[in-house]
Short mmCIF file of C-alpha atoms in Angstrom, two decimals:
data_model
loop_
_atom_site.label_atom_id
_atom_site.label_comp_id
_atom_site.label_asym_id
_atom_site.label_seq_id
_atom_site.Cartn_x
_atom_site.Cartn_y
_atom_site.Cartn_z
CA MET A 4 55.03 4.23 5.71
CA SER A 5 55.83 1.05 7.33
CA ASP A 6 52.71 -1.40 8.78
CA LYS A 7 55.13 -2.29 11.29
CA PHE A 8 54.22 -0.30 14.31
CA ASN A 9 54.81 -0.88 18.14
CA TRP A 10 52.27 0.94 20.50
CA SER A 11 54.06 -0.22 23.55
CA THR A 12 57.62 0.36 22.19
CA THR A 13 56.93 3.79 20.42
CA ASP A 14 58.24 7.48 21.94
CA ALA A 15 55.96 8.52 23.97
CA ASP A 16 56.28 11.81 22.17
CA THR A 17 54.72 10.04 18.83
CA ILE A 18 51.58 8.98 20.75
CA VAL A 19 49.30 12.13 20.92
CA VAL A 20 45.92 10.95 22.14
CA PRO A 21 46.45 7.96 24.08
CA SER A 22 43.87 4.64 24.72
CA VAL A 23 41.45 5.43 27.34
CA ARG A 24 38.79 3.29 28.42
CA GLY A 25 35.48 4.75 28.86
CA VAL A 26 34.27 5.84 32.51
CA ALA A 27 30.60 6.36 33.55
CA VAL A 28 29.19 7.67 36.39
CA TYR A 29 25.30 7.17 36.90
CA GLU A 30 22.96 6.70 39.66
CA ASN A 31 21.75 3.02 40.38
CA ASP A 32 18.21 1.93 41.76
CA ARG A 33 19.32 2.56 45.47
CA GLY A 34 20.41 5.79 44.97
CA ASP A 35 24.30 5.34 44.82
CA VAL A 36 26.43 6.90 42.72
CA VAL A 37 27.91 4.08 40.37
CA ILE A 38 31.25 4.92 38.65
CA ARG A 39 31.63 2.29 35.82
CA GLN A 40 34.65 1.68 33.93
CA GLU A 41 34.99 -0.05 30.30
CA ALA A 42 36.31 -3.44 30.92
CA ASP A 43 39.88 -3.79 29.52
CA PRO A 44 40.06 -5.68 26.15
CA LEU A 45 41.63 -8.86 28.05
CA ASP A 46 38.88 -8.92 30.59
CA ASP A 47 35.24 -9.81 30.02
CA GLU A 48 33.84 -7.64 32.54
CA ASP A 49 33.65 -4.01 33.37
CA SER A 50 35.01 -2.56 36.83
CA PHE A 51 32.47 -0.89 39.10
CA VAL A 52 33.16 1.89 42.22
CA ILE A 53 29.68 2.38 44.42
CA VAL A 54 29.38 5.35 46.59
CA PRO A 55 26.51 5.89 48.59
CA LYS A 56 25.66 9.79 47.58
CA THR A 57 26.48 11.00 51.51
CA PHE A 58 30.22 10.31 50.78
CA LEU A 59 30.13 12.39 47.36
CA PRO A 60 31.32 15.32 48.76
CA ALA A 61 34.02 13.65 50.53
CA LEU A 62 35.12 11.63 47.16
CA ILE A 63 35.07 15.24 45.22
CA LYS A 64 37.11 16.86 47.62
CA ALA A 65 39.57 13.73 47.25
CA ILE A 66 39.66 14.26 43.44
CA GLN A 67 40.15 18.03 43.51
CA ALA A 68 43.04 17.19 45.68
CA VAL A 69 44.70 15.06 43.45
CA ASP A 70 44.11 17.30 40.82
CA GLY A 71 45.72 20.34 42.68
CA GLU A 72 42.38 21.81 42.90
CA GLY A 73 41.34 21.23 46.59
#
């Protein structure tokens, strides 16, 4: 087996499980919902989206619409 493997140019059908940065969802001290994504290997900091709970139904509806469930 060859040690030469280029992830960026390999046929998409060959890569059956792609890399995915972790995503966490939790409540902060203010009661808001935090969606946090693990930092890219080339970046130093995680990314955050902070959503007040009053807007959760609208966020969930929008996610379901994108997913084809809404």
